[in-house]
Coordinates of C-alpha atoms and ligand atoms in Angstrom, one line a residue:
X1 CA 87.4 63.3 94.1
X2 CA 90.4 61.7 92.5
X3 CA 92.2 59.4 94.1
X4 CA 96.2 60.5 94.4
X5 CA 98.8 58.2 93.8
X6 CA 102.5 59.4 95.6
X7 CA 105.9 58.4 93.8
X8 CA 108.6 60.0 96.1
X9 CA 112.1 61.3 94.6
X10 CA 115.1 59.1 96.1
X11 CA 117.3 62.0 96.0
X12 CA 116.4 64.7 97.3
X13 CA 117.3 68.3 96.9
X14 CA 119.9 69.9 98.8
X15 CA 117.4 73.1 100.4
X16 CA 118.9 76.5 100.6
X17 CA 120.2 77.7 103.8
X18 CA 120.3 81.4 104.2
X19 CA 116.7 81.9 103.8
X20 CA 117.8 85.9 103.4
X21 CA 118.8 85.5 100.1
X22 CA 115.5 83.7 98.7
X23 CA 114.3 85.6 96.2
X24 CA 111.3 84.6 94.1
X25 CA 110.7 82.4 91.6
X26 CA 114.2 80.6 90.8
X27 CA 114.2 77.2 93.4
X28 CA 111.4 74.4 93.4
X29 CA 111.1 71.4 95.6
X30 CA 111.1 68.1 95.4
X31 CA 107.9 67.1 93.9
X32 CA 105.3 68.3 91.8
X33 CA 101.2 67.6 91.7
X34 CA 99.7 66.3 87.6
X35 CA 96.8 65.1 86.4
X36 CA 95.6 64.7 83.2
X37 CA 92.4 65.5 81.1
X38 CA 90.9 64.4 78.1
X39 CA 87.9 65.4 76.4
X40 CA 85.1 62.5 77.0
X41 CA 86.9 61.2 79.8
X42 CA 87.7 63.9 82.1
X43 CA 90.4 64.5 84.5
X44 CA 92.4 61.5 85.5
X45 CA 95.6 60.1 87.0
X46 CA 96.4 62.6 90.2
X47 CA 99.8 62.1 91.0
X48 CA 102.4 63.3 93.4
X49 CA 105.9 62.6 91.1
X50 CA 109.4 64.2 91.3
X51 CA 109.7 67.2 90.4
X52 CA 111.4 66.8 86.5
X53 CA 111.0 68.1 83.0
X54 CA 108.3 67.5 80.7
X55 CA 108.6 65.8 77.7
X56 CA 106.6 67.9 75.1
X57 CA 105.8 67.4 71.2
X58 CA 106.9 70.6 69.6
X59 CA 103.6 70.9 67.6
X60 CA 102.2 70.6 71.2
X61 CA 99.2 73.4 70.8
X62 CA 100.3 75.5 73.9
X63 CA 103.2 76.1 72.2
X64 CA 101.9 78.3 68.9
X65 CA 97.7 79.0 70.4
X66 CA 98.7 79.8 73.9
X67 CA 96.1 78.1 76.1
X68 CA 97.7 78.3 79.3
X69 CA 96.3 79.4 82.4
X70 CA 98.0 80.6 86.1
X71 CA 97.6 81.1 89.2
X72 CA 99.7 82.1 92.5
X73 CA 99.2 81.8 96.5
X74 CA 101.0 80.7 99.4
X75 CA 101.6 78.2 102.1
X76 CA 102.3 80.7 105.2
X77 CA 104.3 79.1 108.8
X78 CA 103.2 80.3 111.4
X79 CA 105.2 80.9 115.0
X80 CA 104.6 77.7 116.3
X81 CA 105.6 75.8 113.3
X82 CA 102.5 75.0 111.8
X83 CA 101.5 75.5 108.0
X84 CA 98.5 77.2 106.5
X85 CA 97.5 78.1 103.2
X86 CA 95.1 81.4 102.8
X87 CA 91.9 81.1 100.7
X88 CA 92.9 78.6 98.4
X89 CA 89.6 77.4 97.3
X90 CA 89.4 80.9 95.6
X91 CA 92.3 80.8 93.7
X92 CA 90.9 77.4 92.2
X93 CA 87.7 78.7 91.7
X94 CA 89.3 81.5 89.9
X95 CA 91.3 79.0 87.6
X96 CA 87.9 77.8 86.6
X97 CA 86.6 80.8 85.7
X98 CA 90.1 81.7 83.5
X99 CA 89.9 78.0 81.9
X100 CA 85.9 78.5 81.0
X101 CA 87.1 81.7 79.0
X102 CA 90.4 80.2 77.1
X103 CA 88.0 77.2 76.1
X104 CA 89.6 75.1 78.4
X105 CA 87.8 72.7 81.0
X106 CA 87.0 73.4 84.5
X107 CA 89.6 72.0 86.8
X108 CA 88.6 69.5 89.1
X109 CA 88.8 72.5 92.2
X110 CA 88.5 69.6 95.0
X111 CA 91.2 67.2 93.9
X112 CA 93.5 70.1 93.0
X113 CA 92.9 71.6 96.7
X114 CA 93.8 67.6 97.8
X115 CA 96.7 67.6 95.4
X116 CA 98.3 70.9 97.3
X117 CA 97.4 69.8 100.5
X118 CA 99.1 66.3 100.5
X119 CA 101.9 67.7 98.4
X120 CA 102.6 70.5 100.8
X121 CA 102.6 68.2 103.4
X122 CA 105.1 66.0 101.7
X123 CA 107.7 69.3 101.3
X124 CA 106.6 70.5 104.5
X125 CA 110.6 71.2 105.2
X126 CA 110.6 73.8 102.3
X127 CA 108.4 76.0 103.9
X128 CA 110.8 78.9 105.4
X129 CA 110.6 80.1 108.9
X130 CA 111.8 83.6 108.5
X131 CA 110.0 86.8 109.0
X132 CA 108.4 87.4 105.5
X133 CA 108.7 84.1 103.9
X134 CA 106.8 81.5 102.8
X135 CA 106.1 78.9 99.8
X136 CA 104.8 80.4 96.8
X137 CA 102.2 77.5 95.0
X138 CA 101.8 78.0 90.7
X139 CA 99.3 75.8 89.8
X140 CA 99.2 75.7 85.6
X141 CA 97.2 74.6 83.3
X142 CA 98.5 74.0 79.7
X143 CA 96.8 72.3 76.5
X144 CA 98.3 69.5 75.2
X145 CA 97.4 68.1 72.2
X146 CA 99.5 67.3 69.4
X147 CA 98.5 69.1 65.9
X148 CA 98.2 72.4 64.5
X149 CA 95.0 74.2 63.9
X150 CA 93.2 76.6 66.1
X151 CA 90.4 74.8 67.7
X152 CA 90.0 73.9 71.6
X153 CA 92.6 71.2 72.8
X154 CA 91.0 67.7 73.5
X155 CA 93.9 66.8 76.1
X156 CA 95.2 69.2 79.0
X157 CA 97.7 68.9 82.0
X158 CA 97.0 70.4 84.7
X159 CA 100.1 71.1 87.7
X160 CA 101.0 72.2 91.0
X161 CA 104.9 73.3 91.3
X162 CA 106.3 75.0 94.8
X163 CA 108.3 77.9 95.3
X164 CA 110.1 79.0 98.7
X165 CA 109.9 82.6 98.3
X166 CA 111.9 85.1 100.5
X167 CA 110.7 88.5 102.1
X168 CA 109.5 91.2 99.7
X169 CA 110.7 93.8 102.4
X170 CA 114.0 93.3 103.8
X171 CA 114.0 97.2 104.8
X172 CA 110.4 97.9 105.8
X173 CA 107.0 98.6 103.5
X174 CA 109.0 101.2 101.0
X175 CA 107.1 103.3 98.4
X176 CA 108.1 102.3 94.8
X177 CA 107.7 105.1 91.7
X178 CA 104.9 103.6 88.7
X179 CA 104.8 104.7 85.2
X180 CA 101.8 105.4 83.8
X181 CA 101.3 103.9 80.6
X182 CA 99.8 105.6 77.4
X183 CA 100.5 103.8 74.5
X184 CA 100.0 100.2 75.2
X185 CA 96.9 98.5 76.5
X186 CA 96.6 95.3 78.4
X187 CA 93.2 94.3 78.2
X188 CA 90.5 95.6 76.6
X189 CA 86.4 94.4 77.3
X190 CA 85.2 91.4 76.3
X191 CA 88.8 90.2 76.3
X192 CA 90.9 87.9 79.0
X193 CA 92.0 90.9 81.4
X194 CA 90.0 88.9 84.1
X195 CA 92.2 86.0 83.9
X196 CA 95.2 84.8 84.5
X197 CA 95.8 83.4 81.4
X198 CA 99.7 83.0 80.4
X199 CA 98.9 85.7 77.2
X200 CA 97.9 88.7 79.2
X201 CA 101.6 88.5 80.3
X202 CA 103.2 87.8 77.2
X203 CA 101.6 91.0 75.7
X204 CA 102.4 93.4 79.1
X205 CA 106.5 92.5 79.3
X206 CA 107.6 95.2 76.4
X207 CA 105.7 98.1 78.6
X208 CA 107.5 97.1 81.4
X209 CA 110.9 96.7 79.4
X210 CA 110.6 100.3 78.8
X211 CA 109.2 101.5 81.8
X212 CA 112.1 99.8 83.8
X213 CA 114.4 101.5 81.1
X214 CA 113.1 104.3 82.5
X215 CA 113.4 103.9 85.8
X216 CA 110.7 102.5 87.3
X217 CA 109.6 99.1 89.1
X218 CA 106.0 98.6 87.0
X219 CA 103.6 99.4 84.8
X220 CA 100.4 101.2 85.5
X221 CA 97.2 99.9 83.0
X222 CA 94.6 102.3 81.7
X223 CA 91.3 101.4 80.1
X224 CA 91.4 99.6 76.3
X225 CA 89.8 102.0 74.9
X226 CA 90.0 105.7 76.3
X227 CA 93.3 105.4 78.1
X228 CA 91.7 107.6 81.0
X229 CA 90.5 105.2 83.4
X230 CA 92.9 103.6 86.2
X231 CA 93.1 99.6 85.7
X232 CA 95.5 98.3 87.5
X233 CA 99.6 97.8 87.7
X234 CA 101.6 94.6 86.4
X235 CA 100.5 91.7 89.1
X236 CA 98.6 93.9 91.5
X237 CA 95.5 95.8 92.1
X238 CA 95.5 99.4 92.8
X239 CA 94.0 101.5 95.3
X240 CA 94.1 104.6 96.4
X241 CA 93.3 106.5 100.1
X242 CA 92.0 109.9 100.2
X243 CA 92.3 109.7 104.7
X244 CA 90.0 107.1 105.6
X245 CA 88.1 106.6 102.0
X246 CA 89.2 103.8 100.0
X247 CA 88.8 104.1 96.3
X248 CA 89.7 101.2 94.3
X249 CA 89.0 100.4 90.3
X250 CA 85.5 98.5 90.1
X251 CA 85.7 94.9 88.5
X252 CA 84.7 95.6 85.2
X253 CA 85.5 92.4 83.0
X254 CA 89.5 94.0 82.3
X255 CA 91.2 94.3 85.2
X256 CA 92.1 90.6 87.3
X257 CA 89.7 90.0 90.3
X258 CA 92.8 90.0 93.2
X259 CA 92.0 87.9 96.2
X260 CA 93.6 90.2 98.0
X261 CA 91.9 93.0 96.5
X262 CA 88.9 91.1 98.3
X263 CA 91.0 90.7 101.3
X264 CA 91.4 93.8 101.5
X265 CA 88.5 95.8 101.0
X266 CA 86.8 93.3 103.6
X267 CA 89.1 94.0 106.0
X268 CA 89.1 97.7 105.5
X269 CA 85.5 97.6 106.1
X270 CA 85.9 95.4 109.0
X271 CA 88.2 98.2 110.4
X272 CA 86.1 101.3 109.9
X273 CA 87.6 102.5 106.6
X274 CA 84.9 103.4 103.7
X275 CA 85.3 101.7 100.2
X276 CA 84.5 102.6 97.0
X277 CA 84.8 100.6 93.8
X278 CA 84.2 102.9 91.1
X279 CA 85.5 104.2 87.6
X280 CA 88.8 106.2 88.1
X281 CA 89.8 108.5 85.9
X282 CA 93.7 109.2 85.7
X283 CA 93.8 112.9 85.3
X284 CA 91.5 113.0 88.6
X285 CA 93.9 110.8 90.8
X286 CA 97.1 113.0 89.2
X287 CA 95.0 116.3 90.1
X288 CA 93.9 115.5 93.8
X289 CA 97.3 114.2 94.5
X290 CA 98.5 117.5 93.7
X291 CA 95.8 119.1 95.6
X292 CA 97.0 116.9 98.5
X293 CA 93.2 115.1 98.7
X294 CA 94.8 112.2 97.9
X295 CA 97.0 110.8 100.4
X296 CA 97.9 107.4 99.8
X297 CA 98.1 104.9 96.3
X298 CA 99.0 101.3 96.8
X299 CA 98.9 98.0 94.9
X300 CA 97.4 94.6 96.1
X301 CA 98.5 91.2 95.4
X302 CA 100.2 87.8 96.9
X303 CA 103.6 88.7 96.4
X304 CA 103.9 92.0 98.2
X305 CA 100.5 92.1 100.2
X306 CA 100.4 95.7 100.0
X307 CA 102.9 97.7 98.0
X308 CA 102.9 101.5 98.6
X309 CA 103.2 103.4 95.4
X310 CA 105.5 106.8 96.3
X311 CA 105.1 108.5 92.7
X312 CA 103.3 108.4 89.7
X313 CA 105.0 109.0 85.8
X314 CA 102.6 110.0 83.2
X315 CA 104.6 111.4 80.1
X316 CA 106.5 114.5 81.9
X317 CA 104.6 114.6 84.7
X318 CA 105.7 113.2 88.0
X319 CA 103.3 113.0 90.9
X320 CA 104.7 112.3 94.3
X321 CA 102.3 110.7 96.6
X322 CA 102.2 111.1 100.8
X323 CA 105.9 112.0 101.7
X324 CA 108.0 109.0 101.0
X325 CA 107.3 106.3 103.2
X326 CA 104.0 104.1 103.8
X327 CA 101.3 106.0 104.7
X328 CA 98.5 104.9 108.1
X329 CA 96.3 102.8 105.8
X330 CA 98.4 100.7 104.1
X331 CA 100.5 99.5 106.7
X332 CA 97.6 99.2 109.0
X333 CA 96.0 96.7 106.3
X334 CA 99.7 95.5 105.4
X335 CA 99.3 94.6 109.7
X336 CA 96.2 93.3 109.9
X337 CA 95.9 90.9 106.0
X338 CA 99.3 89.4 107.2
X339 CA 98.9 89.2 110.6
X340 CA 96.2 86.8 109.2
X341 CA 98.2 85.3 107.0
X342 CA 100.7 84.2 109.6
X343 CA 98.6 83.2 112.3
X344 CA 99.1 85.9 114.5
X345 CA 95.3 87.4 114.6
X346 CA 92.9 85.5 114.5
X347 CA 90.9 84.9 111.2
X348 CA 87.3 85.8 111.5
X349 CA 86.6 86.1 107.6
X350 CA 87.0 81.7 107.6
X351 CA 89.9 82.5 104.8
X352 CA 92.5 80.1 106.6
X353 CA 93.1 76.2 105.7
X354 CA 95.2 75.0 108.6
X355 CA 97.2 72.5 107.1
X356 CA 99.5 71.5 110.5
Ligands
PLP401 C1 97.5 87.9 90.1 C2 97.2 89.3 89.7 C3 96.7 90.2 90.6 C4 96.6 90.0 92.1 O1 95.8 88.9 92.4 P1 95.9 88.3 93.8 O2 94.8 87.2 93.8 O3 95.6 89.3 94.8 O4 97.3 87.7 93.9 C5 96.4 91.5 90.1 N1 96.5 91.8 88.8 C6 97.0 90.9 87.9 C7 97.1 91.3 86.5 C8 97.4 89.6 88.4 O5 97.9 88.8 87.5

């Protein structure tokens, strides 16, 4: 491991008071995690700086070939105060395994978990106390040579910003409406659907321009090629609950491998549910929710947890799913995942890092 050097900021930020009013995505702390690779060399120089603007070459190579790679968890607090962060090794791991497909290197997973670790601790004061919140971690990783020409960069940076985040559900779990989408396609095999690399997101946001046009809150993925086969909807997995059976798209090289996809289907097994990963054909799921078979469709992922899905939109058809509000299975995995999350029930699956 790397050793870290810390530069603290000598002003600090002032931290926003109503945490009710959070949002996502628009306020970072203090500080930020870097470290640098180069090709021969390795990753180097772990540092802890204040957060500030990079200073970038315009023929920088992330700027016109795109390699740049994501990912996204949290740092939870839990009742009495203390901080934990759930399953973060995976989320490192899976950075790896998005960098080894954009020809970038593997990160150095142990001092990136360090990094986060001591610079959590450091902004410990940003992590919000209400009901719902927490502090949402985006580690990136971004090539950064200077010249043009498509080849794999020889220099990368590698970064850890922080996030306070507010409640995705001021008013309860409710369902949202998804448009199904037939013309454009996300990922296709053989492709990057499996990571979370900054491209796949690039290519999504005109389907979800129009869809929100339309009406509705995302985007629901079919298969590359067909455009029958249920993928999965914006930044979340999608399953779908016919009573106590759990059907869920199978990992099949397209769709993004959720961590809480995992959670989920672990605990669901862990609470008597059967799970199926399988092949999912669209016109199936739209004729056995008219049937009434299927009872309940929602998405996974760490920004809502669960997110019940009330309707489906495929051209002129709407589906309406369940009657409205969350159905028995998601909000007794919604329950149990952040229960977890929060230190409230106990963690048997060893997914928790305690950090204080
Ligand atoms: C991040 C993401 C998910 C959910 O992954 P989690 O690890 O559960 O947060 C699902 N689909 C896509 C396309 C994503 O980018």
């Amino acid at each position: 491991m790397l050793p870290i050097s810390i530069t603290k900021a000598t002003a600090l930020k002032e931290k926003p008071t109503d945490e009710s009013k959070l949002g996502f995505g628009k306020i970072f702390t203090d500080h930020m995690f870097l470290m640098d690779y180069e090709e021969g060399r390795g990753w180097y120089d772990a540092r802890i700086v204040p957060y500030a603007n990079f200073s970038l070459d315009p023929a920088t190579t992330v700027f016109h070939y795109g390699q740049a790679i994501f990912e996204g968890s949290k740092c939870y607090r839990r009742a009495d105060g203390g901080l934990q962060l759930f399953r973060p090794q995976d989320n490192l791991a899976r950075m790896t395994r998005s960098a080894k497909r954009m020809g970038m290197p593997a990160l150095d997973e142990e001092t990136a978990l360090e990094g986060l670790k001591q610079l959590i601790l450091i902004e410990k004061d940003w992590v919000p106390h209400q009901e719902g919140t927490s502090l949402y971690i985006r580690p990136t990783m971004i090539a950064t040579d200077v010249m043009l020409g498509v080849h794999a960069a020889r220099h990368y940076l590698f970064y850890i910003i922080l996030d306070p985040v507010g409640s995705y559900y001021k008013d309860g779990l409710k369902p949202v409406g998804i448009y199904v989408e037939d013309e454009y396609v996300r990922a296709v095999r053989g492709g990057t659907g499996f990571t979370k690399c900054a491209g796949n997101y690039a290519a999504s946001i005109l389907a979800g321009a129009i869809a929100e046009e339309k009406g509705f809150s995302q985007v629901l993925w079919l298969d590359g090629v067909e455009q029958k086969y249920v993928e999965e909807v914006g930044s979340m997995n999608m399953m779908f609950a016919y009573g106590s059976k759990i059907v869920t798209p199978a990992l099949n090289g397209s769709i993004l491998p959720g961590i809480t996809r995992q959670s989920v289907l672990t605990l669901a097994r862990q609470l008597g549910y059967e799970t199926v990963e399988t092949r999912l054909a669209i016109d199936d799921i739209f004729a056995d929710a008219k049937s009434g078979k299927l009872t309940e469709a929602f998405g996974t992922g760490t920004a809502a947890v669960i997110s019940p899905v009330g309707s489906l939109c495929r051209k002129d058809e709407t589906i309406v799913i369940g009657d409205g509000n969350i159905g028995p299975v998601a909000q007794k995995l919604y329950d149990t995942l952040t229960g977890i999350q929060y230190g409230r029930i106990p963690d048997e699956n060893n997914w928790i890092v305690r950090l204080s």
